[in-house]
Short mmCIF file of C-alpha atoms in Angstrom, two decimals:
data_model
loop_
_atom_site.label_atom_id
_atom_site.label_comp_id
_atom_site.label_asym_id
_atom_site.label_seq_id
_atom_site.Cartn_x
_atom_site.Cartn_y
_atom_site.Cartn_z
CA MET V 76 22.95 -12.62 -12.11
CA PRO V 77 19.14 -13.07 -12.03
CA LYS V 78 17.76 -16.52 -11.36
CA LYS V 79 16.47 -18.19 -14.53
CA THR V 80 12.77 -18.97 -14.37
CA TYR V 81 11.07 -21.68 -16.36
CA LYS V 82 7.53 -21.69 -17.61
CA LYS V 83 5.32 -24.04 -15.59
CA ALA V 84 2.02 -25.65 -16.48
CA VAL V 85 -0.49 -27.82 -14.67
CA ALA V 86 -3.47 -29.57 -16.25
CA LEU V 87 -6.58 -30.41 -14.27
CA LYS V 88 -9.44 -32.78 -14.96
CA TYR V 89 -12.86 -32.55 -13.39
CA ASP V 90 -15.97 -34.54 -14.18
CA ARG V 91 -18.48 -33.51 -11.55
CA GLN V 92 -20.63 -36.55 -12.34
CA LYS V 93 -17.76 -38.97 -11.61
CA GLU V 94 -15.46 -37.14 -9.18
CA ASP V 95 -15.85 -35.08 -6.04
CA THR V 96 -12.87 -32.83 -6.74
CA PRO V 97 -10.59 -31.91 -9.65
CA LYS V 98 -7.35 -33.87 -10.06
CA VAL V 99 -3.96 -32.99 -11.48
CA THR V 100 -3.53 -34.87 -14.78
CA ALA V 101 -0.27 -33.35 -16.03
CA LYS V 102 2.38 -30.96 -14.81
CA GLY V 103 5.79 -29.80 -15.84
CA GLN V 104 8.16 -26.95 -16.49
CA GLY V 105 10.22 -25.78 -19.43
CA ARG V 106 9.66 -27.91 -22.52
CA VAL V 107 7.15 -30.15 -20.74
CA ALA V 108 5.09 -27.08 -19.79
CA GLU V 109 5.27 -25.81 -23.35
CA LYS V 110 4.00 -29.18 -24.62
CA ILE V 111 1.11 -29.18 -22.12
CA ILE V 112 0.13 -25.68 -23.29
CA GLU V 113 0.53 -26.65 -26.95
CA LEU V 114 -1.75 -29.68 -26.50
CA ALA V 115 -4.32 -27.60 -24.64
CA LYS V 116 -4.41 -25.04 -27.46
CA LYS V 117 -4.60 -27.77 -30.10
CA ASN V 118 -7.59 -29.31 -28.32
CA ASN V 119 -9.34 -25.99 -27.58
CA ILE V 120 -8.89 -26.39 -23.84
CA PRO V 121 -9.08 -23.05 -22.02
CA ILE V 122 -5.80 -21.82 -20.53
CA LYS V 123 -5.56 -19.53 -17.53
CA ASP V 124 -2.27 -17.88 -16.64
CA ASP V 125 -2.17 -17.68 -12.85
CA PRO V 126 1.42 -18.06 -11.56
CA ASP V 127 0.42 -18.29 -7.89
CA LEU V 128 -2.13 -21.05 -8.53
CA ILE V 129 0.30 -22.90 -10.81
CA GLU V 130 2.92 -22.81 -8.05
CA VAL V 131 0.52 -24.42 -5.58
CA LEU V 132 -0.85 -26.96 -8.07
CA SER V 133 2.61 -27.97 -9.28
CA SER V 134 3.42 -29.19 -5.77
CA LEU V 135 0.72 -31.85 -6.10
CA GLU V 136 1.28 -35.31 -7.56
CA ILE V 137 -0.33 -36.59 -10.77
CA ASN V 138 -3.87 -37.93 -10.03
CA GLU V 139 -3.84 -36.19 -6.64
CA GLU V 140 -7.09 -34.50 -5.69
CA ILE V 141 -7.06 -30.76 -5.08
CA PRO V 142 -6.77 -30.05 -1.33
CA SER V 143 -9.62 -28.20 0.35
CA GLU V 144 -7.31 -25.26 1.16
CA ILE V 145 -7.34 -24.19 -2.50
CA TYR V 146 -10.99 -24.97 -3.39
CA VAL V 147 -11.83 -21.28 -3.78
CA ALA V 148 -8.98 -20.65 -6.24
CA VAL V 149 -9.86 -23.77 -8.23
CA ALA V 150 -13.56 -22.83 -8.19
CA GLU V 151 -12.59 -19.48 -9.73
CA LEU V 152 -10.57 -21.36 -12.35
CA LEU V 153 -13.53 -23.63 -13.15
CA ALA V 154 -15.79 -20.58 -13.43
CA PHE V 155 -13.30 -19.16 -15.95
CA VAL V 156 -13.36 -22.42 -17.93
CA TYR V 157 -17.15 -22.61 -17.89
CA SER V 158 -17.38 -19.00 -19.07
CA MET V 159 -14.94 -19.75 -21.91
CA ASN V 160 -17.04 -22.76 -22.90
CA ALA V 161 -20.35 -20.88 -22.74
CA GLY V 162 -21.97 -21.04 -26.12
CA LYS V 163 -19.47 -23.56 -27.49
CA LYS V 164 -20.70 -26.93 -28.62
CA LEU V 165 -18.87 -29.49 -26.51
CA PRO V 166 -18.34 -33.12 -27.57
#
C-alpha cells in the first residue's frame, strides 16, 4: 500500500529594509497547508510549487531565519516573487 502524502505549505516574509534574511511565518500540512495556500491566493501573494524547497523550509520553526545553506534556493524564490509582482501596483 503506497504511503499517503499530504500537501505541505510554508509561508515566508522578507522586508529587506527591516530584516537581513527571510523568516518562516507559517507552515503546515494537510488542511493547514490548504488554508495557507487559500489565504495566499485570496491576498494575491505569489505561490511557488517547489516540493524540495518546501521540505527544507518546513523543518524550520516559525519566525526562524532562513539558514545560509539555502540562500541560493530562497534567492531564486524571491526572484520568482519579484517577477510576479513586476508591473503590479503594491500597497
